[in-house]
Amino acid sequence: MSAIIEVRQVSKAFGSLNVINDCSIQVEQGSITGLIGPNGAGKSTLFNLIAGTFAPDSGSIWYQGQDITSIPANQLFHRGLLRTFQIAQEFSHMSALENLMMVPPQKGESLFNTWFRPSDVRAQEAEVREKALEVIEFVGLAHVKNELAGNLSGGQKKLLELGRTMMVDAKVVLLDEIAAGVNRTLLQDLIRNIQRLNTERGYTFLVIEHDMDMIAQLCDPVIVLAQGSVMMEGTIQEIQEDKSVIEAYFGNDAH
């Protein structure tokens, strides 16, 4: 495998608070890589740097062999680098199906096309709807496709957010605490869908997660972040047995 994402000696501070400190990681193409660490380790900030939400103070970020350090999030989205959020960001007053249909750019957004190319607009809308129906079936939400997204459970919203990544040509998906607020049954659905997207469609995942059972099921390798830097990388078993990792999580009194 080759690295699809490379973070090279990146640092980021907010005022006097250094959040990311000379951090370097690689995410191999086709992997499901875990990113763990104690609260305040800088995991979400690192995600935001990779996704283009923030620019690093120093260092560089590379995607598919290209320097993307100064490229904003909306442009990276169209290059197939997407992220989800710990709190799902659905359009609550639209149906689940409509939420999926909102993701791809559409010809109907242009007034010119609406007036002078209505047949093209209708044809594309039909294609987008067909794809949305396929996606909502894939993630197991077909039974609530017409339900307002705001009425879905926390787990269903996470499944919907995963489905939104399928509405574009996703290559890398950054999953931020996708297990948070999800019941165990729907969590297994999420895990299966992530594994299927990885094996059947070639998605690469970088996963921030506190649920170690989920990390153990999904991720290899696992990267441990502490105080904004990489502490170690390895299998989940190696990490769970490492004394320095245990101390970082639980302090000097850990046994």
mmCIF file of C-alpha atoms in Angstrom:
data_model
loop_
_atom_site.group_PDB
_atom_site.id
_atom_site.type_symbol
_atom_site.label_atom_id
_atom_site.label_comp_id
_atom_site.label_asym_id
_atom_site.label_seq_id
_atom_site.Cartn_x
_atom_site.Cartn_y
_atom_site.Cartn_z
ATOM 1 C CA MET A 1 0.000 0.000 0.000
ATOM 2 C CA SER A 2 1.000 3.639 -0.413
ATOM 3 C CA ALA A 3 0.092 6.648 1.713
ATOM 4 C CA ILE A 4 -3.002 8.503 0.521
ATOM 5 C CA ILE A 5 -2.667 11.076 3.346
ATOM 6 C CA GLU A 6 0.605 12.330 4.802
ATOM 7 C CA VAL A 7 0.845 14.814 7.648
ATOM 8 C CA ARG A 8 4.394 16.130 7.737
ATOM 9 C CA GLN A 9 5.705 17.845 10.891
ATOM 10 C CA VAL A 10 2.527 19.855 11.391
ATOM 11 C CA SER A 11 2.023 22.253 14.289
ATOM 12 C CA LYS A 12 -1.009 24.328 15.265
ATOM 13 C CA ALA A 13 -1.558 26.744 18.140
ATOM 14 C CA PHE A 14 -4.578 28.742 19.240
ATOM 15 C CA GLY A 15 -3.222 31.779 21.020
ATOM 16 C CA SER A 16 -0.727 30.517 23.586
ATOM 17 C CA LEU A 17 -2.118 26.956 23.512
ATOM 18 C CA ASN A 18 -0.075 24.553 21.378
ATOM 19 C CA VAL A 19 -2.553 21.882 20.265
ATOM 20 C CA ILE A 20 -0.597 20.045 17.565
ATOM 21 C CA ASN A 21 3.170 19.757 17.984
ATOM 22 C CA ASP A 22 5.436 18.643 15.129
ATOM 23 C CA CYS A 23 2.994 15.853 14.271
ATOM 24 C CA SER A 24 3.580 13.407 11.412
ATOM 25 C CA ILE A 25 1.261 10.558 10.406
ATOM 26 C CA GLN A 26 0.559 8.503 7.305
ATOM 27 C CA VAL A 27 -2.739 6.924 6.291
ATOM 28 C CA GLU A 28 -2.278 4.075 3.842
ATOM 29 C CA GLN A 29 -4.611 3.811 0.889
ATOM 30 C CA GLY A 30 -7.311 1.205 1.493
ATOM 31 C CA SER A 31 -6.784 1.105 5.257
ATOM 32 C CA ILE A 32 -9.098 1.743 8.173
ATOM 33 C CA THR A 33 -6.750 3.628 10.465
ATOM 34 C CA GLY A 34 -7.710 4.458 14.045
ATOM 35 C CA LEU A 35 -6.738 7.688 15.804
ATOM 36 C CA ILE A 36 -7.067 7.534 19.583
ATOM 37 C CA GLY A 37 -5.812 9.461 22.581
ATOM 38 C CA PRO A 38 -6.908 11.022 25.847
ATOM 39 C CA ASN A 39 -9.194 14.058 25.901
ATOM 40 C CA GLY A 40 -7.309 17.149 24.774
ATOM 41 C CA ALA A 41 -4.764 15.166 22.760
ATOM 42 C CA GLY A 42 -5.542 17.193 19.611
ATOM 43 C CA LYS A 43 -7.414 14.558 17.605
ATOM 44 C CA SER A 44 -10.241 16.777 16.353
ATOM 45 C CA THR A 45 -7.827 19.616 15.577
ATOM 46 C CA LEU A 46 -5.730 17.233 13.502
ATOM 47 C CA PHE A 47 -8.901 16.193 11.651
ATOM 48 C CA ASN A 48 -9.739 19.822 10.979
ATOM 49 C CA LEU A 49 -6.248 20.431 9.611
ATOM 50 C CA ILE A 50 -6.450 17.437 7.266
ATOM 51 C CA ALA A 51 -9.974 18.370 6.128
ATOM 52 C CA GLY A 52 -8.977 21.964 5.346
ATOM 53 C CA THR A 53 -11.034 23.637 8.085
ATOM 54 C CA PHE A 54 -7.878 25.141 9.619
ATOM 55 C CA ALA A 55 -4.463 25.836 8.128
ATOM 56 C CA PRO A 56 -1.422 24.619 10.086
ATOM 57 C CA ASP A 57 1.071 27.111 11.485
ATOM 58 C CA SER A 58 3.912 25.006 10.108
ATOM 59 C CA GLY A 59 4.405 21.730 8.275
ATOM 60 C CA SER A 60 2.422 20.370 5.340
ATOM 61 C CA ILE A 61 -0.416 17.988 4.511
ATOM 62 C CA TRP A 62 -0.400 15.801 1.401
ATOM 63 C CA TYR A 63 -3.266 13.952 -0.275
ATOM 64 C CA GLN A 64 -2.784 11.590 -3.211
ATOM 65 C CA GLY A 65 0.766 12.871 -3.598
ATOM 66 C CA GLN A 66 -0.243 16.545 -3.754
ATOM 67 C CA ASP A 67 0.329 19.296 -1.199
ATOM 68 C CA ILE A 68 -3.127 20.363 0.048
ATOM 69 C CA THR A 69 -1.954 22.484 2.993
ATOM 70 C CA SER A 70 -3.658 25.672 1.781
ATOM 71 C CA ILE A 71 -6.687 24.129 0.061
ATOM 72 C CA PRO A 72 -10.057 24.856 1.783
ATOM 73 C CA ALA A 73 -12.505 22.180 2.895
ATOM 74 C CA ASN A 74 -15.068 22.704 0.121
ATOM 75 C CA GLN A 75 -12.455 22.050 -2.578
ATOM 76 C CA LEU A 76 -11.142 18.971 -0.781
ATOM 77 C CA PHE A 77 -14.728 17.690 -0.559
ATOM 78 C CA HIS A 78 -14.929 17.713 -4.360
ATOM 79 C CA ARG A 79 -11.607 15.857 -4.523
ATOM 80 C CA GLY A 80 -13.066 13.023 -2.457
ATOM 81 C CA LEU A 81 -11.713 13.946 0.995
ATOM 82 C CA LEU A 82 -14.712 14.106 3.342
ATOM 83 C CA ARG A 83 -15.338 14.205 7.063
ATOM 84 C CA THR A 84 -18.242 13.441 9.354
ATOM 85 C CA PHE A 85 -18.907 15.154 12.665
ATOM 86 C CA GLN A 86 -19.393 13.926 16.222
ATOM 87 C CA ILE A 87 -22.798 15.631 16.170
ATOM 88 C CA ALA A 88 -24.578 14.740 12.927
ATOM 89 C CA GLN A 89 -25.332 17.799 10.792
ATOM 90 C CA GLU A 90 -28.500 16.818 8.979
ATOM 91 C CA PHE A 91 -31.108 19.085 7.391
ATOM 92 C CA SER A 92 -33.708 18.380 10.055
ATOM 93 C CA HIS A 93 -36.769 19.649 8.128
ATOM 94 C CA MET A 94 -36.030 17.562 5.037
ATOM 95 C CA SER A 95 -36.591 13.843 4.627
ATOM 96 C CA ALA A 96 -33.744 11.358 4.933
ATOM 97 C CA LEU A 97 -33.864 10.802 1.175
ATOM 98 C CA GLU A 98 -33.812 14.535 0.454
ATOM 99 C CA ASN A 99 -30.778 14.905 2.719
ATOM 100 C CA LEU A 100 -28.881 12.511 0.477
ATOM 101 C CA MET A 101 -30.074 14.244 -2.682
ATOM 102 C CA MET A 102 -28.712 17.573 -1.405
ATOM 103 C CA VAL A 103 -25.092 16.371 -1.469
ATOM 104 C CA PRO A 104 -24.075 16.344 -5.173
ATOM 105 C CA PRO A 105 -23.970 19.667 -7.060
ATOM 106 C CA GLN A 106 -26.905 19.821 -9.464
ATOM 107 C CA LYS A 107 -27.698 21.626 -12.708
ATOM 108 C CA GLY A 108 -30.936 22.936 -11.206
ATOM 109 C CA GLU A 109 -28.876 25.244 -8.986
ATOM 110 C CA SER A 110 -28.182 27.321 -12.119
ATOM 111 C CA LEU A 111 -30.954 29.706 -13.204
ATOM 112 C CA PHE A 112 -29.766 29.389 -16.808
ATOM 113 C CA ASN A 113 -30.188 25.613 -16.778
ATOM 114 C CA THR A 114 -33.571 25.859 -15.074
ATOM 115 C CA TRP A 115 -34.859 28.195 -17.803
ATOM 116 C CA PHE A 116 -33.130 26.901 -20.913
ATOM 117 C CA ARG A 117 -32.232 23.272 -20.153
ATOM 118 C CA PRO A 118 -35.130 21.949 -18.075
ATOM 119 C CA SER A 119 -34.875 18.468 -19.586
ATOM 120 C CA ASP A 120 -31.222 18.223 -18.476
ATOM 121 C CA VAL A 121 -32.218 19.339 -14.984
ATOM 122 C CA ARG A 122 -34.981 16.732 -14.766
ATOM 123 C CA ALA A 123 -32.689 13.977 -16.055
ATOM 124 C CA GLN A 124 -30.024 14.761 -13.491
ATOM 125 C CA GLU A 125 -32.562 14.981 -10.659
ATOM 126 C CA ALA A 126 -33.784 11.506 -11.633
ATOM 127 C CA GLU A 127 -30.213 10.183 -11.573
ATOM 128 C CA VAL A 128 -29.530 11.726 -8.166
ATOM 129 C CA ARG A 129 -32.774 10.321 -6.761
ATOM 130 C CA GLU A 130 -31.948 6.856 -8.078
ATOM 131 C CA LYS A 131 -28.508 6.996 -6.488
ATOM 132 C CA ALA A 132 -29.980 8.260 -3.201
ATOM 133 C CA LEU A 133 -32.417 5.338 -3.160
ATOM 134 C CA GLU A 134 -29.532 2.920 -3.701
ATOM 135 C CA VAL A 135 -27.497 4.547 -0.918
ATOM 136 C CA ILE A 136 -30.331 4.639 1.595
ATOM 137 C CA GLU A 137 -30.919 0.938 0.955
ATOM 138 C CA PHE A 138 -27.189 0.236 1.431
ATOM 139 C CA VAL A 139 -27.065 1.912 4.850
ATOM 140 C CA GLY A 140 -30.278 0.238 6.006
ATOM 141 C CA LEU A 141 -32.523 3.299 6.207
ATOM 142 C CA ALA A 142 -34.966 2.571 3.383
ATOM 143 C CA HIS A 143 -37.776 2.147 5.920
ATOM 144 C CA VAL A 144 -37.349 5.771 7.073
ATOM 145 C CA LYS A 145 -36.490 7.376 3.730
ATOM 146 C CA ASN A 146 -39.518 9.706 3.890
ATOM 147 C CA GLU A 147 -39.133 10.518 7.600
ATOM 148 C CA LEU A 148 -37.890 13.987 8.526
ATOM 149 C CA ALA A 149 -34.196 13.670 9.305
ATOM 150 C CA GLY A 150 -34.684 15.591 12.538
ATOM 151 C CA ASN A 151 -36.926 12.777 13.802
ATOM 152 C CA LEU A 152 -34.328 10.042 13.279
ATOM 153 C CA SER A 153 -32.516 8.469 16.218
ATOM 154 C CA GLY A 154 -28.893 9.339 16.907
ATOM 155 C CA GLY A 155 -27.717 6.109 15.308
ATOM 156 C CA GLN A 156 -29.883 6.594 12.244
ATOM 157 C CA LYS A 157 -28.476 10.101 11.801
ATOM 158 C CA LYS A 158 -24.957 8.664 11.871
ATOM 159 C CA LEU A 159 -25.944 6.098 9.229
ATOM 160 C CA LEU A 160 -27.424 8.921 7.159
ATOM 161 C CA GLU A 161 -24.216 10.914 7.473
ATOM 162 C CA LEU A 162 -22.238 7.890 6.315
ATOM 163 C CA GLY A 163 -24.642 7.623 3.386
ATOM 164 C CA ARG A 164 -23.951 11.232 2.443
ATOM 165 C CA THR A 165 -20.306 10.322 1.829
ATOM 166 C CA MET A 166 -21.533 7.806 -0.763
ATOM 167 C CA MET A 167 -23.333 10.460 -2.800
ATOM 168 C CA VAL A 168 -20.025 11.796 -4.127
ATOM 169 C CA ASP A 169 -16.854 10.097 -5.305
ATOM 170 C CA ALA A 170 -15.400 9.662 -1.820
ATOM 171 C CA LYS A 171 -11.854 8.363 -1.520
ATOM 172 C CA VAL A 172 -11.009 9.189 2.101
ATOM 173 C CA VAL A 173 -13.544 9.626 4.896
ATOM 174 C CA LEU A 174 -12.592 11.088 8.269
ATOM 175 C CA LEU A 175 -14.982 9.668 10.880
ATOM 176 C CA ASP A 176 -15.205 11.754 14.050
ATOM 177 C CA GLU A 177 -16.684 9.849 17.020
ATOM 178 C CA ILE A 178 -19.251 8.104 14.861
ATOM 179 C CA ALA A 179 -20.178 5.733 17.708
ATOM 180 C CA ALA A 180 -21.166 8.558 20.093
ATOM 181 C CA GLY A 181 -24.826 8.312 21.094
ATOM 182 C CA VAL A 182 -25.443 5.167 19.020
ATOM 183 C CA ASN A 183 -27.067 2.066 20.506
ATOM 184 C CA ARG A 184 -25.211 -1.236 20.204
ATOM 185 C CA THR A 185 -27.468 -2.650 17.465
ATOM 186 C CA LEU A 186 -27.090 0.345 15.153
ATOM 187 C CA LEU A 187 -23.386 0.520 16.008
ATOM 188 C CA GLN A 188 -22.931 -2.930 14.505
ATOM 189 C CA ASP A 189 -24.769 -1.707 11.396
ATOM 190 C CA LEU A 190 -22.348 1.217 11.206
ATOM 191 C CA ILE A 191 -19.338 -1.069 11.563
ATOM 192 C CA ARG A 192 -20.605 -3.413 8.833
ATOM 193 C CA ASN A 193 -21.267 -0.504 6.482
ATOM 194 C CA ILE A 194 -17.800 0.957 7.054
ATOM 195 C CA GLN A 195 -16.230 -2.440 6.398
ATOM 196 C CA ARG A 196 -18.295 -2.881 3.217
ATOM 197 C CA LEU A 197 -17.370 0.573 1.925
ATOM 198 C CA ASN A 198 -13.732 -0.277 2.587
ATOM 199 C CA THR A 199 -13.723 -3.713 0.951
ATOM 200 C CA GLU A 200 -16.326 -3.283 -1.798
ATOM 201 C CA ARG A 201 -15.779 0.347 -2.800
ATOM 202 C CA GLY A 202 -12.199 0.998 -1.802
ATOM 203 C CA TYR A 203 -12.862 3.749 0.748
ATOM 204 C CA THR A 204 -9.982 4.703 3.045
ATOM 205 C CA PHE A 205 -11.017 5.657 6.576
ATOM 206 C CA LEU A 206 -9.337 7.591 9.377
ATOM 207 C CA VAL A 207 -11.366 7.071 12.547
ATOM 208 C CA ILE A 208 -11.368 9.101 15.779
ATOM 209 C CA GLU A 209 -13.090 6.998 18.395
ATOM 210 C CA HIS A 210 -13.229 6.489 22.173
ATOM 211 C CA ASP A 211 -15.050 3.147 21.861
ATOM 212 C CA MET A 212 -12.139 0.696 22.011
ATOM 213 C CA ASP A 213 -14.350 -2.255 21.046
ATOM 214 C CA MET A 214 -15.183 -0.468 17.802
ATOM 215 C CA ILE A 215 -11.526 0.386 17.209
ATOM 216 C CA ALA A 216 -10.610 -3.255 17.820
ATOM 217 C CA GLN A 217 -13.201 -4.476 15.307
ATOM 218 C CA LEU A 218 -12.369 -1.957 12.616
ATOM 219 C CA CYS A 219 -8.910 -0.484 12.741
ATOM 220 C CA ASP A 220 -5.431 -1.600 11.783
ATOM 221 C CA PRO A 221 -3.199 0.242 12.349
ATOM 222 C CA VAL A 222 -4.054 2.443 15.326
ATOM 223 C CA ILE A 223 -2.250 5.730 15.993
ATOM 224 C CA VAL A 224 -2.079 7.108 19.547
ATOM 225 C CA LEU A 225 -1.974 10.891 19.888
ATOM 226 C CA ALA A 226 -0.937 12.573 23.146
ATOM 227 C CA GLN A 227 -0.284 16.276 23.700
ATOM 228 C CA GLY A 228 -0.517 16.925 19.983
ATOM 229 C CA SER A 229 2.128 14.402 18.925
ATOM 230 C CA VAL A 230 2.210 10.741 17.947
ATOM 231 C CA MET A 231 3.002 8.555 20.938
ATOM 232 C CA MET A 232 2.979 5.243 19.074
ATOM 233 C CA GLU A 233 1.436 3.315 16.204
ATOM 234 C CA GLY A 234 0.628 -0.389 16.062
ATOM 235 C CA THR A 235 -2.108 -2.979 16.355
ATOM 236 C CA ILE A 236 -4.812 -2.482 18.953
ATOM 237 C CA GLN A 237 -3.313 -5.320 21.012
ATOM 238 C CA GLU A 238 0.142 -3.724 21.017
ATOM 239 C CA ILE A 239 -1.340 -0.399 22.053
ATOM 240 C CA GLN A 240 -3.517 -1.834 24.829
ATOM 241 C CA GLU A 241 -0.462 -3.553 26.303
ATOM 242 C CA ASP A 242 1.856 -0.529 26.120
ATOM 243 C CA LYS A 243 2.590 0.971 29.539
ATOM 244 C CA SER A 244 3.207 4.499 28.228
ATOM 245 C CA VAL A 245 -0.220 4.506 26.531
ATOM 246 C CA ILE A 246 -1.933 3.260 29.685
ATOM 247 C CA GLU A 247 -0.216 6.004 31.673
ATOM 248 C CA ALA A 248 -1.243 8.668 29.133
ATOM 249 C CA TYR A 249 -4.884 7.614 29.508
ATOM 250 C CA PHE A 250 -5.043 6.931 33.215
ATOM 251 C CA GLY A 251 -2.072 8.732 34.821
ATOM 252 C CA ASN A 252 0.787 7.492 36.953
ATOM 253 C CA ASP A 253 -1.489 5.386 39.150
ATOM 254 C CA ALA A 254 -2.581 3.135 36.272
ATOM 255 C CA HIS A 255 -1.992 -0.586 36.801
#
